PDB file of C-alpha atoms in Angstrom:
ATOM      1  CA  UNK A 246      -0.260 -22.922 -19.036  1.00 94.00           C
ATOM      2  CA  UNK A 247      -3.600 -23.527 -19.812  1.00 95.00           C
ATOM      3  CA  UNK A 248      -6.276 -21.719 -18.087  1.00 96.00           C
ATOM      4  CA  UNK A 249     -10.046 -23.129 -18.381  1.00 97.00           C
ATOM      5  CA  UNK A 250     -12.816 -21.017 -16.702  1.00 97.00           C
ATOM      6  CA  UNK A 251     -16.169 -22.743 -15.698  1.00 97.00           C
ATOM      7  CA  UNK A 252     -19.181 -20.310 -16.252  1.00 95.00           C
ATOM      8  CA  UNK A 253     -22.705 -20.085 -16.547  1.00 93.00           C
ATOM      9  CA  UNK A 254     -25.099 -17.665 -14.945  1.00 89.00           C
ATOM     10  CA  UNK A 255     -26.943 -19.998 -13.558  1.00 87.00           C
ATOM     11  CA  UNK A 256     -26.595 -22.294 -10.630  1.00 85.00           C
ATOM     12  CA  UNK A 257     -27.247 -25.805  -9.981  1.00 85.00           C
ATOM     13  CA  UNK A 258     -25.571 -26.628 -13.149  1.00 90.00           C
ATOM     14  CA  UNK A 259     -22.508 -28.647 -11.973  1.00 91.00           C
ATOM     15  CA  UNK A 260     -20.076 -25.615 -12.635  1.00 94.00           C
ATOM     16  CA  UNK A 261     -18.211 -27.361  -9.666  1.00 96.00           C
ATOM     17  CA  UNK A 262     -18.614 -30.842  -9.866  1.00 96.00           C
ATOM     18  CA  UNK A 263     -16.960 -29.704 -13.790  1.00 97.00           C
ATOM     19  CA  UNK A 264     -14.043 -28.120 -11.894  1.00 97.00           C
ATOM     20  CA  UNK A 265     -13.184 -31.043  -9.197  1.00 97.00           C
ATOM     21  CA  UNK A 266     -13.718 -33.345 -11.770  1.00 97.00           C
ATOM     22  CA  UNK A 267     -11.469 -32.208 -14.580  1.00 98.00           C
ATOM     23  CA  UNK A 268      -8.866 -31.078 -12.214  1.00 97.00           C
ATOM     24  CA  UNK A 269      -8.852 -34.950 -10.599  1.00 97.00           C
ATOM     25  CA  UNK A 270      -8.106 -36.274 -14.004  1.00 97.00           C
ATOM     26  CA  UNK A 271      -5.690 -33.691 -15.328  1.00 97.00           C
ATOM     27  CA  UNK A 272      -3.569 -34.626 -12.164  1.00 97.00           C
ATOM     28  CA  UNK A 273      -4.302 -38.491 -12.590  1.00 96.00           C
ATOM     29  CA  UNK A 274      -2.556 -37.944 -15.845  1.00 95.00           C
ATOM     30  CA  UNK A 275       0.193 -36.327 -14.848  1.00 95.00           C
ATOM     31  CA  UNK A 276      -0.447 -32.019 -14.659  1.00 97.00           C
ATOM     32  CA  UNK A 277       0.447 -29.792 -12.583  1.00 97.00           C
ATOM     33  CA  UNK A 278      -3.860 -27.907 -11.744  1.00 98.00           C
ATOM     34  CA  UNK A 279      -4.686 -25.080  -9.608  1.00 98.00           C
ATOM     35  CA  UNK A 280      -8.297 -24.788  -9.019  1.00 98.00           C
ATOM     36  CA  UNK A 281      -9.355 -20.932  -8.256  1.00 98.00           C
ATOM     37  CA  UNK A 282     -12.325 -21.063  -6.453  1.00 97.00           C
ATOM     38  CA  UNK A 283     -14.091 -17.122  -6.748  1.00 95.00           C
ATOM     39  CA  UNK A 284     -17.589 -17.963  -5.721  1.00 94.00           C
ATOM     40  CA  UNK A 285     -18.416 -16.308  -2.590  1.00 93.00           C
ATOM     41  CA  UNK A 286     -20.529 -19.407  -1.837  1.00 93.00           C
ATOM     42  CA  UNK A 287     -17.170 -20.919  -1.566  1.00 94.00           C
ATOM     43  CA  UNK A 288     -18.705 -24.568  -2.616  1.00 94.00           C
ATOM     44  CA  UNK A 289     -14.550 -25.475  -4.633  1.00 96.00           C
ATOM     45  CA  UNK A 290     -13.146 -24.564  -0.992  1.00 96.00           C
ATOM     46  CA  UNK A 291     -15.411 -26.838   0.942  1.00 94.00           C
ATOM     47  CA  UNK A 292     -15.386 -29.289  -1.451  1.00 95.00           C
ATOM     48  CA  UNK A 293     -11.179 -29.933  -0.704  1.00 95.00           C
ATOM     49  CA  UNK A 294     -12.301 -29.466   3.309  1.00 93.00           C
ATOM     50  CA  UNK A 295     -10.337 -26.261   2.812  1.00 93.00           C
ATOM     51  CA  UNK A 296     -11.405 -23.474   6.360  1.00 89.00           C
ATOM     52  CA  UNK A 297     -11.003 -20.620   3.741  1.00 85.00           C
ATOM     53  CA  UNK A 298     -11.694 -18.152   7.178  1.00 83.00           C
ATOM     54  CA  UNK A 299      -8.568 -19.545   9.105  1.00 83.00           C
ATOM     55  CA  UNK A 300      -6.192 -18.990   5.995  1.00 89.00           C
ATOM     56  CA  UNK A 301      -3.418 -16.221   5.821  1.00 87.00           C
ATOM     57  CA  UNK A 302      -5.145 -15.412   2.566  1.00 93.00           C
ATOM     58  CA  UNK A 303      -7.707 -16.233  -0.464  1.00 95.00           C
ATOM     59  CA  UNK A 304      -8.650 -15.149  -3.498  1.00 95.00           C
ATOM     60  CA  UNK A 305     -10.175 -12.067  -1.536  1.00 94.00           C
ATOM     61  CA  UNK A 306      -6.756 -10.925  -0.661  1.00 94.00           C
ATOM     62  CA  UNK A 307      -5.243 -10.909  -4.596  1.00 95.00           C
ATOM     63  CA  UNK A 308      -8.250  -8.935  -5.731  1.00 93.00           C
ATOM     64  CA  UNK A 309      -8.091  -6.844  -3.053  1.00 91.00           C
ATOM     65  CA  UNK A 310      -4.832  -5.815  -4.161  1.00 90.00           C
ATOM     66  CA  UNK A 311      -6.271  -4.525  -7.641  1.00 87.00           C
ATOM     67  CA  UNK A 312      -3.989  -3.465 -10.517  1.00 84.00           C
ATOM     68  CA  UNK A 313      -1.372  -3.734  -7.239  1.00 89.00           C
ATOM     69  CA  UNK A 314      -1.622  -7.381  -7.085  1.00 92.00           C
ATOM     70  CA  UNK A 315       2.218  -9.330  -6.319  1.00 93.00           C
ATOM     71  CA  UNK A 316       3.514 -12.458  -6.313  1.00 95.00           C
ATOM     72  CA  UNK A 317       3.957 -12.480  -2.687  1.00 94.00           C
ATOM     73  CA  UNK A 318       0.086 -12.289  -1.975  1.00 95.00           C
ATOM     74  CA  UNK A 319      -0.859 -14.783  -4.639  1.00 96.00           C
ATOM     75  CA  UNK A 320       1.573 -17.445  -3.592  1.00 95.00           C
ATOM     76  CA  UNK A 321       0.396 -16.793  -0.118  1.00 95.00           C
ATOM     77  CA  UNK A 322      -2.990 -17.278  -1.399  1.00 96.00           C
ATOM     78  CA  UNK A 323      -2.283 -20.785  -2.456  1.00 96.00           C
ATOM     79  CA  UNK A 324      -3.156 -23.988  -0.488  1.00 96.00           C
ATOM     80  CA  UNK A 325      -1.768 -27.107  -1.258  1.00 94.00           C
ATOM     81  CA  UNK A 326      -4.296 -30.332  -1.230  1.00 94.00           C
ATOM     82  CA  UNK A 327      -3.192 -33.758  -0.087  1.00 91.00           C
ATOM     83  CA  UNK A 328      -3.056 -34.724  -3.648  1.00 93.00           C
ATOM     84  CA  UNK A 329       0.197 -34.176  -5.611  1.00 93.00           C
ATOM     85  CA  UNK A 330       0.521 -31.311  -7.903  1.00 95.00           C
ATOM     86  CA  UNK A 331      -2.880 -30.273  -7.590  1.00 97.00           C
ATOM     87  CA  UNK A 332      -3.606 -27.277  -5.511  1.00 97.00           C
ATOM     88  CA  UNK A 333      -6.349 -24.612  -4.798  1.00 97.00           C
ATOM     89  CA  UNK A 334      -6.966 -20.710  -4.378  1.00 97.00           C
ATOM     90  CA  UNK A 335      -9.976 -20.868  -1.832  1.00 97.00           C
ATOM     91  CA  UNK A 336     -13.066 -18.378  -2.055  1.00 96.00           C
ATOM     92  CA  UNK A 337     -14.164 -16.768   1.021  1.00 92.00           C
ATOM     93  CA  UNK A 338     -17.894 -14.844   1.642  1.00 91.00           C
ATOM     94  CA  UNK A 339     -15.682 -12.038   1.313  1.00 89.00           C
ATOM     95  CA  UNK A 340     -15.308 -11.688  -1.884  1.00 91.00           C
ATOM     96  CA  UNK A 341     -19.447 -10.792  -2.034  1.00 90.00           C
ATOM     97  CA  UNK A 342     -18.617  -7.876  -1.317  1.00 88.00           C
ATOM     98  CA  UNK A 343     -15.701  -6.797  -3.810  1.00 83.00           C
ATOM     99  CA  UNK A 344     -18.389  -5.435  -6.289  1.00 78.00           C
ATOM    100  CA  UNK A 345     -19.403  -3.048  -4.121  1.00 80.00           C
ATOM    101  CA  UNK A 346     -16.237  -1.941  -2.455  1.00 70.00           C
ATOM    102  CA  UNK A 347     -13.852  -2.081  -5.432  1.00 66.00           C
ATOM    103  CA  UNK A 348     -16.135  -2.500  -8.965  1.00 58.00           C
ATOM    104  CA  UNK A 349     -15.660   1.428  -9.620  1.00 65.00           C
ATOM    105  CA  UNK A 350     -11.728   1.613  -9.704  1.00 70.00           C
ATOM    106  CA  UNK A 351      -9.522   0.936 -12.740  1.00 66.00           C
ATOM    107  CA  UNK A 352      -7.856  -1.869 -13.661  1.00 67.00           C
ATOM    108  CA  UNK A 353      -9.909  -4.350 -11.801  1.00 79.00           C
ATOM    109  CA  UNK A 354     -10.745  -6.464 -14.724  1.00 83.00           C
ATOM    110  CA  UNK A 355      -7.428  -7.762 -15.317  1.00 88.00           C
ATOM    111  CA  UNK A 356      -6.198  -8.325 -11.446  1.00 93.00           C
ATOM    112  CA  UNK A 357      -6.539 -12.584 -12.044  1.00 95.00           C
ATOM    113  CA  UNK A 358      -4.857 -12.323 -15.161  1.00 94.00           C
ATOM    114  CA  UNK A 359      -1.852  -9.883 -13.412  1.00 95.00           C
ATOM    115  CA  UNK A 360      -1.945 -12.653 -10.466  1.00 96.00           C
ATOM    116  CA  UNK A 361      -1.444 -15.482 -12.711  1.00 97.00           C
ATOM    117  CA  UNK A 362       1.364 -14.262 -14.738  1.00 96.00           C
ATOM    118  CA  UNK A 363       3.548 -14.835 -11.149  1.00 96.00           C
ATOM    119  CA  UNK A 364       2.834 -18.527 -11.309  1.00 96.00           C
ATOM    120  CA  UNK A 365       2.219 -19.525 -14.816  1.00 94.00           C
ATOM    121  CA  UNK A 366       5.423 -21.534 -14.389  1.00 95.00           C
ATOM    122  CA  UNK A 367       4.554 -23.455 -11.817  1.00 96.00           C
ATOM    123  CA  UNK A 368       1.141 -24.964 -13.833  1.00 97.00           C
ATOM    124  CA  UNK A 369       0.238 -26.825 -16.443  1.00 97.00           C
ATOM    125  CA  UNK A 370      -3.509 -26.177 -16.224  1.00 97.00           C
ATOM    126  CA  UNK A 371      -5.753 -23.426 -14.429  1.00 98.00           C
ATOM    127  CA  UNK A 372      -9.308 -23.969 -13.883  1.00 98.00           C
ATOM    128  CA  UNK A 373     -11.608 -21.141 -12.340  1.00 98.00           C
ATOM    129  CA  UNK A 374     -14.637 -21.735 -11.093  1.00 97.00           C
ATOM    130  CA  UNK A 375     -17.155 -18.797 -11.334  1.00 95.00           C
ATOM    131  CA  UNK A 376     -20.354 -17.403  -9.471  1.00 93.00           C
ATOM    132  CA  UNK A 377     -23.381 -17.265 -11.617  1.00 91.00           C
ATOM    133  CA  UNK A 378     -23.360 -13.589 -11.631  1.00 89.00           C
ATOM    134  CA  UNK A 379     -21.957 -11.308 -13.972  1.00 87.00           C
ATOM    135  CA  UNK A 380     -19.883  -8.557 -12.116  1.00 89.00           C
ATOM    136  CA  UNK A 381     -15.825  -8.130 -11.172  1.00 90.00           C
ATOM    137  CA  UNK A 382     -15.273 -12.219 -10.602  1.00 93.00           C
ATOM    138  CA  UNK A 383     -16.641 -13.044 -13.563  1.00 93.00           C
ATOM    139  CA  UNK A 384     -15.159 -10.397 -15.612  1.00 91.00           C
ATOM    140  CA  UNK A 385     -11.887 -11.433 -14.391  1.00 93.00           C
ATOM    141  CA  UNK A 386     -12.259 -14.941 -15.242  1.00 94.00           C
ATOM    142  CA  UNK A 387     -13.153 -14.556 -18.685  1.00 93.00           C
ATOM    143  CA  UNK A 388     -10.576 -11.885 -19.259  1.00 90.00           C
ATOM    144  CA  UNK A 389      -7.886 -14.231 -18.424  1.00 91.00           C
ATOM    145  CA  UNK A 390      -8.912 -17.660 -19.793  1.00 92.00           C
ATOM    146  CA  UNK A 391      -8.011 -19.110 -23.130  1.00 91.00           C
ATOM    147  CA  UNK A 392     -11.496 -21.165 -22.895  1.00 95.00           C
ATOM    148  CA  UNK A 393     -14.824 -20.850 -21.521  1.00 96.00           C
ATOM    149  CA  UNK A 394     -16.577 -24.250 -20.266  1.00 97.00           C
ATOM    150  CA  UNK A 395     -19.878 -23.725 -20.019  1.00 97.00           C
ATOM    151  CA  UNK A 396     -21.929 -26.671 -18.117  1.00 96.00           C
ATOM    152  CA  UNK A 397     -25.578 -26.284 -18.802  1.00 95.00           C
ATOM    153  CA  UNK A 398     -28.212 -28.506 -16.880  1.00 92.00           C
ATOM    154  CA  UNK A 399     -30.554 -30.608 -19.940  1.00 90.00           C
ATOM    155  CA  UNK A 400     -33.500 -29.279 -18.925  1.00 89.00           C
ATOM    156  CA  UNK A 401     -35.606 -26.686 -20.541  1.00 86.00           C
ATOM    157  CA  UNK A 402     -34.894 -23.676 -18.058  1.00 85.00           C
ATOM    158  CA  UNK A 403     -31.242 -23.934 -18.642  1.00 85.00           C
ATOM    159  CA  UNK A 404     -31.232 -22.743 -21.767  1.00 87.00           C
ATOM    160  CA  UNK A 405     -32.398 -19.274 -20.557  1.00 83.00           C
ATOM    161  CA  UNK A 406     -29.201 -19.039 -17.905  1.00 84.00           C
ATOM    162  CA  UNK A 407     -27.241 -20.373 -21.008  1.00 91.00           C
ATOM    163  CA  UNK A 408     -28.754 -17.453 -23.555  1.00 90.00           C
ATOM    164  CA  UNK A 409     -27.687 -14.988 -20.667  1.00 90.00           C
ATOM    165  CA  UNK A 410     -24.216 -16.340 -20.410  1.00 92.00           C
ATOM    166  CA  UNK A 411     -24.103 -15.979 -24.512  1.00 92.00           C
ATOM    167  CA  UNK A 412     -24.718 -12.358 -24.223  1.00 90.00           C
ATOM    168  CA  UNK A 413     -22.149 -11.919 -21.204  1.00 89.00           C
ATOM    169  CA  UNK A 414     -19.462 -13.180 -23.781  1.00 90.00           C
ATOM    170  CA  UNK A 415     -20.489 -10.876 -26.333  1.00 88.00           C
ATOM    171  CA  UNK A 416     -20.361  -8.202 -24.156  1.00 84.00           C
ATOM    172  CA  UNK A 417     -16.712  -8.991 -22.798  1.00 81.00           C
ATOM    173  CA  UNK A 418     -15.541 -10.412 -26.700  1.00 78.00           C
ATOM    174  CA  UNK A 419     -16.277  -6.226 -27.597  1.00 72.00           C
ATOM    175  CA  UNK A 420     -14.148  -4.864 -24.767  1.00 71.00           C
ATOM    176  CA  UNK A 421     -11.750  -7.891 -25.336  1.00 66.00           C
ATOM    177  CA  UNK A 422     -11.437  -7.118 -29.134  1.00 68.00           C
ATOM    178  CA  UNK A 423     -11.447 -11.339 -29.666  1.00 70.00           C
ATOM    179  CA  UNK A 424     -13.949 -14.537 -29.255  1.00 75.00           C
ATOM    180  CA  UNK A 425     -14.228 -16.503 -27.262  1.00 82.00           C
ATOM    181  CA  UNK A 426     -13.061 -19.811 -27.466  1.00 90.00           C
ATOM    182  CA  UNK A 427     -16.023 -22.291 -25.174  1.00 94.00           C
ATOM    183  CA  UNK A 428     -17.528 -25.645 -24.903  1.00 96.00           C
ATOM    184  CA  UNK A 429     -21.109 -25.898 -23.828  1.00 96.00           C
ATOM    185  CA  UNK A 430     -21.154 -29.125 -22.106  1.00 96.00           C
ATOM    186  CA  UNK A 431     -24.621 -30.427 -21.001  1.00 96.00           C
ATOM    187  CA  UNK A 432     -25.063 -32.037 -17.721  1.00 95.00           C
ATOM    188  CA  UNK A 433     -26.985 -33.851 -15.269  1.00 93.00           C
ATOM    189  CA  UNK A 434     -28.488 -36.264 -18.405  1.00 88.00           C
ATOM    190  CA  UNK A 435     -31.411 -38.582 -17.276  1.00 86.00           C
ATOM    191  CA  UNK A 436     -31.864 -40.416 -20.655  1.00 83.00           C
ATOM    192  CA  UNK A 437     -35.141 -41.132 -18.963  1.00 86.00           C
ATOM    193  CA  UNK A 438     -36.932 -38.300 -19.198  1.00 89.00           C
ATOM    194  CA  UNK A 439     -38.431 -36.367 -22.419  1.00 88.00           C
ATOM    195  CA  UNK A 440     -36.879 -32.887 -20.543  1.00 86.00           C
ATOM    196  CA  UNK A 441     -33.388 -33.979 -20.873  1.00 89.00           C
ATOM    197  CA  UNK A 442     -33.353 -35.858 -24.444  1.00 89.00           C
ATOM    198  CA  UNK A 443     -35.414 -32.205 -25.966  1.00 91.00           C
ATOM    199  CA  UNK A 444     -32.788 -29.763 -23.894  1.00 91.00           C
ATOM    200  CA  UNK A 445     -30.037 -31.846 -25.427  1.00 91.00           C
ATOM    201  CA  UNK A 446     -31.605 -31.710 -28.994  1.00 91.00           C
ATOM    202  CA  UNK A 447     -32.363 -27.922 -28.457  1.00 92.00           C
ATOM    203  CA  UNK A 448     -28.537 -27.237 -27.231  1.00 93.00           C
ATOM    204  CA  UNK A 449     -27.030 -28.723 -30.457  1.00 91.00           C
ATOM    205  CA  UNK A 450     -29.728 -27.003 -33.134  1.00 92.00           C
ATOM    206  CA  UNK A 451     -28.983 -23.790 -31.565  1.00 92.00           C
ATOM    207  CA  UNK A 452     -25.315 -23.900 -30.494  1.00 93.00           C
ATOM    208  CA  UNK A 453     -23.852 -26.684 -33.440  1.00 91.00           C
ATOM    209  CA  UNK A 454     -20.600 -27.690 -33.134  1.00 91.00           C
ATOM    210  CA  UNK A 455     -19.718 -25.897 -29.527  1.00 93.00           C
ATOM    211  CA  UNK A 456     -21.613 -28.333 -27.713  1.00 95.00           C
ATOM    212  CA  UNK A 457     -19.889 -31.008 -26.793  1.00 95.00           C
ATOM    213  CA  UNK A 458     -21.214 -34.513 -28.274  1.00 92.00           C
ATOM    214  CA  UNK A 459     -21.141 -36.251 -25.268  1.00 94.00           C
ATOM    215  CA  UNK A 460     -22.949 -35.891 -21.856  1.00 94.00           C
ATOM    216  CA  UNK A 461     -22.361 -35.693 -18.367  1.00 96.00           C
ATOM    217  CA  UNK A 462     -24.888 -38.120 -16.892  1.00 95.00           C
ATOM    218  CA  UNK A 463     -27.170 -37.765 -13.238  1.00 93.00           C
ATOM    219  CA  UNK A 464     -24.531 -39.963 -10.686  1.00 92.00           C
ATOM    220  CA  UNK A 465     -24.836 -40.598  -7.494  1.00 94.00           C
ATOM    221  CA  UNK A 466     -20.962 -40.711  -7.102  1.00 94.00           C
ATOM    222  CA  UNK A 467     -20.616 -37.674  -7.595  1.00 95.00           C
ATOM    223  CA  UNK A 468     -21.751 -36.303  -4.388  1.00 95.00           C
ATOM    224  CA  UNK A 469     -20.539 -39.536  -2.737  1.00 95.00           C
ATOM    225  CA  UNK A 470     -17.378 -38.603  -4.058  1.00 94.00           C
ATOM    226  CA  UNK A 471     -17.998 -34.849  -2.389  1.00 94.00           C
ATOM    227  CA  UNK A 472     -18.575 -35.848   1.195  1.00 94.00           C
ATOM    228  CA  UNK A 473     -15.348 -37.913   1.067  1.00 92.00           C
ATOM    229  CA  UNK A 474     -13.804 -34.629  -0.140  1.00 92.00           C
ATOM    230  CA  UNK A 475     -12.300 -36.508  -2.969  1.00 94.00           C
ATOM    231  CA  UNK A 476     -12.182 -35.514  -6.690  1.00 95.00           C
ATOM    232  CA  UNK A 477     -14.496 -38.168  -8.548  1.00 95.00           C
ATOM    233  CA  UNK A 478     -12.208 -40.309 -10.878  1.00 94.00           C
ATOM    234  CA  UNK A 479     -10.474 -40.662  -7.283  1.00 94.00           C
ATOM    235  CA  UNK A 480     -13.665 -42.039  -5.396  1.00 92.00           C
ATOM    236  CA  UNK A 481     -15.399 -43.876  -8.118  1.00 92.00           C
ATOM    237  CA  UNK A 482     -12.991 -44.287 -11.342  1.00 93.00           C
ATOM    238  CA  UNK A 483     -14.921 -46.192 -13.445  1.00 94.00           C
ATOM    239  CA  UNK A 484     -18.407 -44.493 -12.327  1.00 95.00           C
ATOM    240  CA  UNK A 485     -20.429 -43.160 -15.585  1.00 95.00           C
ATOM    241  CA  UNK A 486     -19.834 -39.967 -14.801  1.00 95.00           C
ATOM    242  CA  UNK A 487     -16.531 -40.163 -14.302  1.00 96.00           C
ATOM    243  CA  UNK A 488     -16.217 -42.140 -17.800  1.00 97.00           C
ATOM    244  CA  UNK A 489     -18.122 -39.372 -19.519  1.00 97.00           C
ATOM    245  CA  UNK A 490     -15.914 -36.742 -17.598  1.00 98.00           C
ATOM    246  CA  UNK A 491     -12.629 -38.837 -19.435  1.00 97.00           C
ATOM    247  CA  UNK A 492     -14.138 -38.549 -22.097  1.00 97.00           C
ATOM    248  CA  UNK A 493     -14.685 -35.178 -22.590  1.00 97.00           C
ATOM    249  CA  UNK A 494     -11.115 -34.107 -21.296  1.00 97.00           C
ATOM    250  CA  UNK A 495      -9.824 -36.179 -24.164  1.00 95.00           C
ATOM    251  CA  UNK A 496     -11.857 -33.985 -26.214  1.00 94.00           C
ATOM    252  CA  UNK A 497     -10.732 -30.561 -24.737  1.00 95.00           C
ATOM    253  CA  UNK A 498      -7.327 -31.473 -24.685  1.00 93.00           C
ATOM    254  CA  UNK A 499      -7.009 -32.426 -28.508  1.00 90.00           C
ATOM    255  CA  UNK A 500      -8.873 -28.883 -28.981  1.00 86.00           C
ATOM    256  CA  UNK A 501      -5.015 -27.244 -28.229  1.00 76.00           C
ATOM    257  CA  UNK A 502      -3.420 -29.397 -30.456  1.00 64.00           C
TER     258      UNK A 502
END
């Protein structure tokens, strides 16, 4: 099981539109995805029409559960989409408040990791998507993923959120005792304007060979594709964005072999 978490700390970068988007094509080509949506902002759970509020339980529930965390709560915490074989852990505001309430006890780092172990078997891919805020979610995600996709918006205050985020995995790769493994990924490309083609030039002097070569263009599909609650490359498969999205799945996916 492969499990991909979607970072940055900052928003508006397409951290979700990344998520739906991968996950649509992983299942188009035959894998078994669970999203885990732990934004309290709950934009994953909305996205798949999901009423995260009238739900036996969400994400909020496994965490929760701390170091306690079972297989019973995390199946329960599991919504299947209309889509085959790919399914979702919904975010509720909830979970806003878990620094707060639960960031001082022990073992709270490693509940999604704990949580995933009961269900590794029944996935071929996890993908997390992550509030732009360093704290217990976003600890957990990186704690338990074997790569960090980081989308970063191609214009020039990006690259500040993007430094930040670079920091945050330094800070978790000491307490981890190992590096990261991540993929910057730019996003939101206008070709058009001087912002986006200097960003883009900026990302790969600084960050060489972890940006991806490729991408991910402005595209109006994309939130077409949203208010039909339908992962892109199911909406609008041969939309540029989706293309570029194919694209750079191919090139994730030969990164594990």
């Amino acid at each position: 099981m492969h499990v991909w978490t979607i970072a940055n700390q900052k928003g508006g970068v397409g951290k979700t539109t990344t998520t739906v988007a991968l996950a649509g094509l992983l299942q188009q080509r035959g894998q078994r995805v669970l999203c885990i949506d732990i934004d309290p902002h709950a934009s994953l759970t909305f996205y798949f029409g999901i009423d995260a509020e009238g739900l036996q339980a969400t994400a909020y529930d496994v965490f929760a559960m701390g170091k306690h965390v079972d297989k019973e709560t995390t199946v329960k915490a599991i919504v299947s989409t209309e889509h085959d074989h790919l399914d979702v852990m919904p975010a509720c505001m909830a979970l806003a408040t878990l620094d707060r309430k639960l960031g001082t006890q022990g073992g709270m780092g490693l509940v999604l990791q704990r949580a995933l172990a009961f269900v590794e078997h029944r996935y071929d891919y996890v993908l997390i998507d992550v509030p732009p805020v360093l704290g217990v979610l976003m600890v957990n995600a990186l704690a338990c993923c074997e790569r960090v996709l980081i989308p970063v918006q191609t214009e020039p205050l990006a690259l500040k959120g993007l430094e930040r985020m670079m920091r945050t995995l330094a800070l978790i790769q000491k307490s981890r005792g190992q590096a990261h493994q991540y993929t910057i990924i730019p996003t939101l490309y206008d070709k058009r304007t001087r912002a986006s083609l200097d960003t883009y030039k900026k990302l790969a002097q600084r960050y060489g060979k972890s940006v991806w070569n490729g991408m991910i263009p402005i595209d109006t599909k994309f939130r077409d594709a949203s208010n039909e609650q339908l992962p892109p490359s199911m909406f609008a498969p041969q939309s540029r964005g989706v293309l570029a999205y194919q694209t750079l799945l191919t090139h994730l996916q030969q990164l594990h072999l």
